[in-house]
Amino acid sequence: MRIETLAVHAGHEIDPGTGAVTLPIVLSTTFEREADGSYPRGYSYSRSANPNRHALEQCLAALEGGAAAAAFSSGSAATMALFQALAPGGHVIAPTDVYHGTARLLREVFAPWGLETSFVDMTDPGQVERAVRAQTRLIWVETPSNPLLKITDIARVAGIAHAAGALCACDNTWATPVLQRPFELGADLIVHATTKYLGGHGDVLGGGLIAKADDAFFQRIRKIQTTGGAVPSPFECWLVLRGIPTLPYRMRGHAENALKVATFLGKNPAVEAVHYPGLKEHPGYEVASRQMREPGGMLSFQVKGGQDRAFDVAAKVKVFTRATSLGGAESLIEHRASVEGPETRTPDNLLRLSVGLEHADDLIDDLVQALA
Ligand SMILES: Cc1ncc(COP(=O)(O)O)c(C=O)c1O
């Protein structure tokens, strides 16, 4: 089935008990067992499994074309479970511009635990190859990257990982399964902050980890999920699942608006540079055209005149909201270096946009007056 149909139906089954078309939220933390101690309906205690979480996991696995999925209480919790499933003494390769929360996890939580990371420019496969060690267990891809929208060739990097006997994981949060298919390009694992486009309405925090194979490594992730307990509540699962049916249509709207906004910014004399892989002059344009259905709803731009001028533009917008995060219906603008803190490598005149679903002309008019 096509993704539009999967988004509407996967995990959305008629409730057998009531006939409800939308799965009710099952708040019970515990479930009745049979007299012999078994639980044939599959549920015993909500940390281990819950009907709403099960439905969401079925849906996530179907959307990405994976064999199994585990839902978490945030994108970072999903990321963390994947690193925890590796063993101390292992080595990870990650992009220098990986999501700053992921970099922080690797540097501040997992380095002391014994997992070493090499950060490389992943747009250059040569750098990835040179970083491989005998202990390399995982290559982490995030494309498009944050906030410069750099594009990594997933198939090339997955090939390098497999030649080294390592796994390739792809953070597909920004592209979503609608625009990018990491399993078809060779990735073994996919991570999502469902907080973003999958939830889609800025009202739920969540994460998902999808595995191409339901193998021993995924079973270890499942163990970390169910024994560690960083699981989303039934209501949070219900909200993410409620967002997903419109995902394919929302992604089309986000991408259409983003291309119009990026094209406008590229012609504005107050703008120094625009970073959007849908523009021909973007260094990742060719790879993005090959591996993405559309270039997505995120972009960033640098304003002439430095940080003060960037703050000035962000202060003047009226339709965009000054806030971090992405993937909701409303357009957001943020001075990314301020959000990332003192260790940031982001240019201080850069503003990141999560282009929402308003009319593109209203977004452009707003930027015209803010840049004037
Ligand atoms: C690409 C990417 N991955 C992971 C995360 C972490 O997600 P969460 O905030 O749900 O922990 C984010 C958050 O912004 C993100 O942008």
Coordinates of C-alpha atoms and ligand atoms in Angstrom, one line a residue:
M1 CA 0.0 0.0 0.0
R2 CA 1.0 3.6 -0.6
I3 CA 2.1 5.8 2.3
E4 CA -1.2 7.8 2.2
T5 CA -3.2 4.7 2.8
L6 CA -0.8 3.3 5.4
A7 CA -0.9 6.6 7.3
V8 CA -4.7 6.3 7.6
H9 CA -4.9 2.6 8.4
A10 CA -1.7 1.2 9.9
G11 CA -2.3 0.8 13.7
H12 CA -5.9 2.2 13.3
E13 CA -7.9 -0.9 13.9
I14 CA -11.6 -1.1 15.1
D15 CA -11.6 -1.7 18.8
P16 CA -12.8 -5.3 19.2
G17 CA -14.5 -4.6 22.6
T18 CA -16.6 -1.6 21.6
G19 CA -16.5 -1.3 17.8
A20 CA -14.9 2.2 18.3
V21 CA -13.4 3.4 15.0
T22 CA -10.8 5.4 16.9
L23 CA -9.0 3.4 19.4
P24 CA -10.0 4.4 23.0
I25 CA -7.3 5.6 25.3
V26 CA -6.5 2.7 27.7
L27 CA -5.3 4.2 30.9
S28 CA -5.3 1.0 33.0
T29 CA -1.8 0.3 34.1
T30 CA -2.6 -3.4 34.8
F31 CA -4.5 -6.1 32.9
E32 CA -6.3 -9.2 34.1
R33 CA -4.6 -12.5 33.7
E34 CA -6.2 -15.9 33.1
A35 CA -6.5 -18.3 36.1
D36 CA -3.3 -20.1 34.9
G37 CA -1.4 -16.8 35.0
S38 CA -1.2 -16.3 31.3
Y39 CA -2.3 -13.1 29.5
P40 CA -3.5 -14.2 26.0
R41 CA -4.6 -10.6 25.1
G42 CA -0.9 -9.6 25.2
Y43 CA -1.0 -7.1 28.0
S44 CA 0.0 -7.5 31.6
Y45 CA 1.4 -4.2 32.8
S46 CA 1.5 -0.8 31.0
R47 CA 5.3 -0.3 31.1
S48 CA 5.8 -3.6 29.2
A49 CA 3.0 -3.0 26.7
N50 CA -0.2 -1.0 26.3
P51 CA -2.8 -1.1 23.5
N52 CA -2.2 2.6 22.4
R53 CA 1.5 2.1 22.3
H54 CA 1.1 -1.1 20.4
A55 CA -1.0 0.6 17.8
L56 CA 1.5 3.4 17.4
E57 CA 4.4 1.0 17.1
Q58 CA 2.5 -1.0 14.4
C59 CA 1.9 2.3 12.6
L60 CA 5.6 3.5 12.8
A61 CA 6.9 0.1 11.6
A62 CA 4.5 0.1 8.6
L63 CA 5.2 3.7 7.7
E64 CA 9.0 3.1 7.5
G65 CA 8.7 -0.4 6.0
G66 CA 10.4 -1.9 9.1
A67 CA 9.9 -5.2 10.9
A68 CA 9.3 -3.7 14.4
A69 CA 9.2 -0.5 16.3
A70 CA 9.5 0.8 19.8
A71 CA 7.9 4.0 21.0
F72 CA 9.6 6.2 23.6
S73 CA 8.8 9.2 25.7
S74 CA 10.9 11.6 23.5
G75 CA 13.1 11.5 20.4
S76 CA 16.1 11.7 22.8
A77 CA 14.9 8.7 24.8
A78 CA 14.7 6.7 21.6
T79 CA 18.2 7.9 20.6
M80 CA 19.5 7.0 24.1
A81 CA 18.0 3.5 23.9
L82 CA 19.9 2.9 20.7
F83 CA 23.2 3.9 22.2
Q84 CA 22.5 1.9 25.4
A85 CA 22.0 -1.2 23.2
L86 CA 25.6 -0.9 22.2
A87 CA 28.3 -2.0 24.6
P88 CA 31.0 0.0 26.4
G89 CA 34.2 -0.1 24.4
G90 CA 32.4 0.4 21.2
H91 CA 32.8 3.3 18.7
V92 CA 30.3 5.5 17.0
I93 CA 30.7 7.8 14.0
A94 CA 28.3 10.8 13.9
P95 CA 28.0 14.0 11.9
T96 CA 29.7 17.1 13.3
D97 CA 26.3 18.9 12.8
V98 CA 24.2 16.1 14.5
Y99 CA 21.2 17.4 16.5
H100 CA 22.9 19.2 19.5
G101 CA 21.0 17.0 22.0
T102 CA 22.3 13.9 20.4
A103 CA 25.9 15.3 20.4
R104 CA 25.4 16.1 24.1
L105 CA 24.2 12.6 24.9
L106 CA 27.3 11.1 23.1
R107 CA 29.8 13.5 24.7
E108 CA 28.4 13.9 28.2
V109 CA 26.5 10.6 28.9
F110 CA 28.0 7.9 26.7
A111 CA 31.7 8.9 26.5
P112 CA 32.0 8.5 30.3
W113 CA 30.1 5.2 30.0
G114 CA 32.8 3.9 27.5
L115 CA 31.3 4.6 24.1
E116 CA 33.6 6.7 22.0
T117 CA 32.4 8.9 19.1
S118 CA 34.2 10.4 16.1
F119 CA 32.4 13.5 14.7
V120 CA 33.0 13.9 11.0
D121 CA 31.6 15.9 8.1
M122 CA 29.3 13.2 6.8
T123 CA 28.7 14.9 3.4
D124 CA 32.2 13.6 2.7
P125 CA 32.2 9.8 2.6
G126 CA 36.0 9.8 2.6
Q127 CA 35.9 11.3 6.1
V128 CA 33.5 8.6 7.2
E129 CA 35.7 5.8 5.8
R130 CA 38.8 7.3 7.5
A131 CA 37.0 7.4 10.9
V132 CA 36.2 3.7 10.9
R133 CA 38.0 1.6 13.6
A134 CA 37.9 -2.1 14.5
Q135 CA 35.5 -1.1 17.4
T136 CA 33.1 0.8 15.2
R137 CA 29.6 -0.5 15.9
L138 CA 27.3 2.3 14.6
I139 CA 27.3 5.1 12.0
W140 CA 24.6 7.7 12.9
V141 CA 23.2 9.6 9.9
E142 CA 21.0 12.7 10.2
T143 CA 19.9 14.2 6.9
P144 CA 18.9 16.9 6.2
S145 CA 21.1 18.2 9.0
N146 CA 20.4 20.9 11.6
P147 CA 20.6 23.8 11.0
L148 CA 22.6 24.0 7.7
L149 CA 20.4 21.4 5.9
K150 CA 23.5 19.5 4.8
I151 CA 22.7 16.3 2.9
T152 CA 24.3 12.9 3.6
D153 CA 24.2 10.2 1.0
I154 CA 22.5 7.5 3.1
A155 CA 23.3 4.6 0.6
R156 CA 27.0 5.5 0.6
V157 CA 27.3 5.7 4.4
A158 CA 25.2 2.6 4.9
G159 CA 27.6 0.8 2.6
I160 CA 30.6 2.0 4.6
A161 CA 28.9 0.9 7.8
H162 CA 28.2 -2.6 6.5
A163 CA 31.7 -3.0 5.1
A164 CA 33.0 -2.3 8.6
G165 CA 30.6 -4.7 10.2
A166 CA 28.7 -1.8 11.8
L167 CA 25.0 -0.8 11.9
C168 CA 23.7 2.3 10.1
A169 CA 21.1 4.3 12.0
C170 CA 19.3 7.3 10.4
D171 CA 17.5 10.1 12.3
N172 CA 14.6 10.6 9.9
T173 CA 12.8 13.2 12.0
W174 CA 13.2 16.1 9.5
A175 CA 12.4 14.2 6.3
T176 CA 9.8 11.7 7.6
P177 CA 9.0 8.5 5.9
V178 CA 6.9 10.5 3.4
L179 CA 9.9 12.2 1.9
Q180 CA 12.8 9.8 2.6
R181 CA 13.0 6.0 2.8
P182 CA 16.2 5.1 4.8
F183 CA 15.6 1.3 4.8
E184 CA 15.4 1.3 1.0
L185 CA 18.8 3.1 1.0
G186 CA 20.4 0.5 3.3
A187 CA 19.9 1.9 6.9
D188 CA 19.3 -0.8 9.6
L189 CA 17.6 1.5 12.2
I190 CA 15.5 4.6 12.0
V191 CA 15.0 7.1 14.8
H192 CA 12.2 9.7 15.1
A193 CA 11.4 12.5 17.3
T194 CA 7.6 12.0 16.9
T195 CA 7.4 15.4 18.7
K196 CA 7.9 17.0 15.3
Y197 CA 6.1 16.1 12.0
L198 CA 4.6 12.8 13.0
G199 CA 2.7 14.3 15.9
G200 CA 2.5 17.4 13.8
H201 CA 0.6 19.7 16.1
G202 CA 3.2 20.9 18.6
D203 CA 1.3 19.2 21.5
V204 CA 3.1 16.0 22.3
L205 CA 6.6 14.8 23.1
G206 CA 7.6 11.4 21.8
G207 CA 10.1 9.2 20.0
G208 CA 10.2 6.1 17.9
L209 CA 12.9 3.6 17.0
I210 CA 12.1 1.4 14.0
A211 CA 14.2 -1.7 13.0
K212 CA 14.5 -3.2 9.6
A213 CA 14.9 -6.6 11.2
D214 CA 13.3 -7.9 14.4
D215 CA 16.6 -9.4 15.5
A216 CA 18.6 -9.8 18.7
F217 CA 19.7 -6.1 18.5
F218 CA 16.1 -4.9 18.3
Q219 CA 15.2 -7.3 21.2
R220 CA 17.9 -5.5 23.3
I221 CA 16.3 -2.2 22.4
R222 CA 12.9 -3.6 23.4
K223 CA 14.3 -4.7 26.8
I224 CA 15.8 -1.3 27.4
Q225 CA 12.4 0.2 26.6
T226 CA 10.3 -2.0 28.8
T227 CA 12.7 -2.4 31.7
G228 CA 14.0 1.2 31.6
G229 CA 10.5 2.5 31.2
A230 CA 11.1 5.7 29.1
V231 CA 7.8 5.0 27.4
P232 CA 5.1 7.5 26.2
S233 CA 1.8 7.6 28.1
P234 CA -1.3 6.1 26.4
F235 CA -2.6 9.6 25.7
E236 CA 0.7 10.7 24.1
C237 CA 0.6 7.6 21.9
W238 CA -3.0 8.4 21.0
L239 CA -2.0 12.0 20.0
V240 CA 0.9 10.9 17.8
L241 CA -1.4 8.3 16.1
R242 CA -4.0 11.0 15.7
G243 CA -1.5 13.2 13.8
I244 CA -0.2 10.6 11.4
P245 CA -3.1 10.2 9.0
T246 CA -2.6 13.7 7.7
L247 CA 1.2 13.4 7.6
P248 CA 1.6 12.8 3.8
Y249 CA -0.6 15.9 3.0
R250 CA 1.0 18.0 5.6
M251 CA 4.5 17.2 4.3
R252 CA 3.4 18.3 0.8
G253 CA 2.2 21.6 2.2
H254 CA 5.3 22.1 4.3
A255 CA 7.6 21.4 1.3
E256 CA 5.6 23.6 -1.1
N257 CA 5.7 26.5 1.3
A258 CA 9.3 26.0 2.2
L259 CA 10.4 26.1 -1.5
K260 CA 8.5 29.4 -2.0
V261 CA 10.0 31.0 1.1
A262 CA 13.5 29.8 0.2
T263 CA 13.2 31.1 -3.3
F264 CA 12.0 34.5 -2.0
L265 CA 14.9 34.6 0.6
G266 CA 17.4 33.8 -2.1
K267 CA 16.5 36.9 -4.0
N268 CA 16.3 39.3 -1.0
P269 CA 19.2 41.7 -0.8
A270 CA 19.2 41.6 3.1
V271 CA 20.0 37.9 3.0
E272 CA 23.6 36.6 2.9
A273 CA 22.8 32.9 2.3
V274 CA 19.9 30.5 2.2
H275 CA 20.2 26.8 3.2
Y276 CA 17.5 24.7 1.6
P277 CA 18.3 21.5 -0.4
G278 CA 15.5 22.3 -2.8
L279 CA 17.5 25.2 -4.3
K280 CA 19.8 24.2 -7.2
E281 CA 22.8 26.1 -5.7
H282 CA 22.6 24.1 -2.4
P283 CA 25.6 21.7 -2.3
G284 CA 23.3 18.8 -1.4
Y285 CA 20.8 19.5 -4.1
E286 CA 21.9 16.5 -6.3
V287 CA 21.9 13.9 -3.5
A288 CA 18.7 15.3 -2.1
S289 CA 16.9 15.1 -5.5
R290 CA 18.0 11.5 -5.6
Q291 CA 17.1 10.3 -2.1
M292 CA 14.2 12.6 -1.1
R293 CA 10.8 12.8 -2.6
E294 CA 10.7 16.6 -1.8
P295 CA 13.2 18.7 0.2
G296 CA 11.0 19.2 3.3
G297 CA 9.7 22.0 5.4
M298 CA 12.9 23.2 7.2
L299 CA 15.3 25.9 6.1
S300 CA 17.7 28.4 7.5
F301 CA 19.2 31.6 6.3
Q302 CA 21.9 34.1 7.2
V303 CA 21.1 37.7 7.5
K304 CA 23.6 40.4 6.3
G305 CA 24.8 42.5 9.3
G306 CA 25.5 39.8 11.9
Q307 CA 23.8 38.6 15.1
D308 CA 22.1 41.9 16.0
R309 CA 20.5 42.2 12.6
A310 CA 19.3 38.5 12.9
F311 CA 17.8 39.3 16.3
D312 CA 16.2 42.3 14.8
V313 CA 14.5 40.3 12.0
A314 CA 13.3 37.7 14.5
A315 CA 11.9 40.5 16.7
K316 CA 9.8 42.0 13.8
V317 CA 8.0 38.9 12.5
K318 CA 4.3 38.7 13.2
V319 CA 3.1 35.5 11.5
F320 CA 6.1 33.4 12.5
T321 CA 6.5 32.7 16.2
R322 CA 9.9 32.9 17.9
A323 CA 10.2 29.5 19.3
T324 CA 12.4 26.3 19.0
S325 CA 11.1 23.0 17.6
L326 CA 9.6 22.2 14.3
G327 CA 7.0 20.2 12.4
G328 CA 3.8 21.8 13.6
A329 CA 1.2 23.6 11.5
E330 CA 2.4 27.0 12.7
S331 CA 5.6 28.6 11.3
L332 CA 8.5 29.1 13.8
I333 CA 11.6 31.2 13.6
E334 CA 14.6 30.8 15.9
H335 CA 18.1 32.2 16.4
R336 CA 19.7 28.8 16.4
A337 CA 23.1 29.6 18.0
S338 CA 21.3 31.0 21.1
V339 CA 19.3 27.7 21.4
E340 CA 22.4 25.5 21.1
G341 CA 24.4 27.4 23.7
P342 CA 28.1 28.1 24.2
E343 CA 29.4 25.0 22.3
T344 CA 27.5 26.0 19.1
R345 CA 29.2 25.9 15.7
T346 CA 26.2 27.7 14.1
P347 CA 26.9 31.1 12.5
D348 CA 25.6 33.9 14.7
N349 CA 23.6 35.6 11.9
L350 CA 21.6 32.4 11.2
L351 CA 17.8 32.1 11.6
R352 CA 16.2 28.7 11.3
L353 CA 12.6 28.4 10.0
S354 CA 10.1 25.6 10.5
V355 CA 7.8 26.5 7.6
G356 CA 4.3 25.8 8.6
L357 CA 1.0 25.3 6.8
E358 CA -0.2 29.0 6.6
H359 CA -0.5 30.5 3.1
A360 CA 3.0 30.9 1.6
D361 CA 2.3 34.5 0.6
D362 CA 1.4 35.5 4.2
L363 CA 4.7 34.0 5.3
I364 CA 6.6 35.8 2.6
D365 CA 4.9 39.1 3.3
D366 CA 5.9 38.7 7.0
L367 CA 9.5 38.2 6.1
V368 CA 9.4 41.1 3.6
Q369 CA 8.5 43.5 6.4
A370 CA 10.9 41.9 8.9
L371 CA 13.8 42.2 6.5
A372 CA 13.0 45.7 5.3
Ligands
LIG1 C1 16.6 15.7 14.3 C2 16.2 15.6 15.8 N1 16.4 14.5 16.4 C3 16.0 14.3 17.7 C4 15.4 15.3 18.4 C5 15.1 15.1 19.9 O1 13.7 15.0 20.0 P1 13.0 15.3 21.4 O2 13.0 16.8 21.6 O3 11.6 14.7 21.3 O4 13.8 14.6 22.5 C6 15.2 16.5 17.8 C7 14.6 17.7 18.5 O5 14.6 18.8 18.1 C8 15.6 16.7 16.4 O6 15.4 17.9 15.8

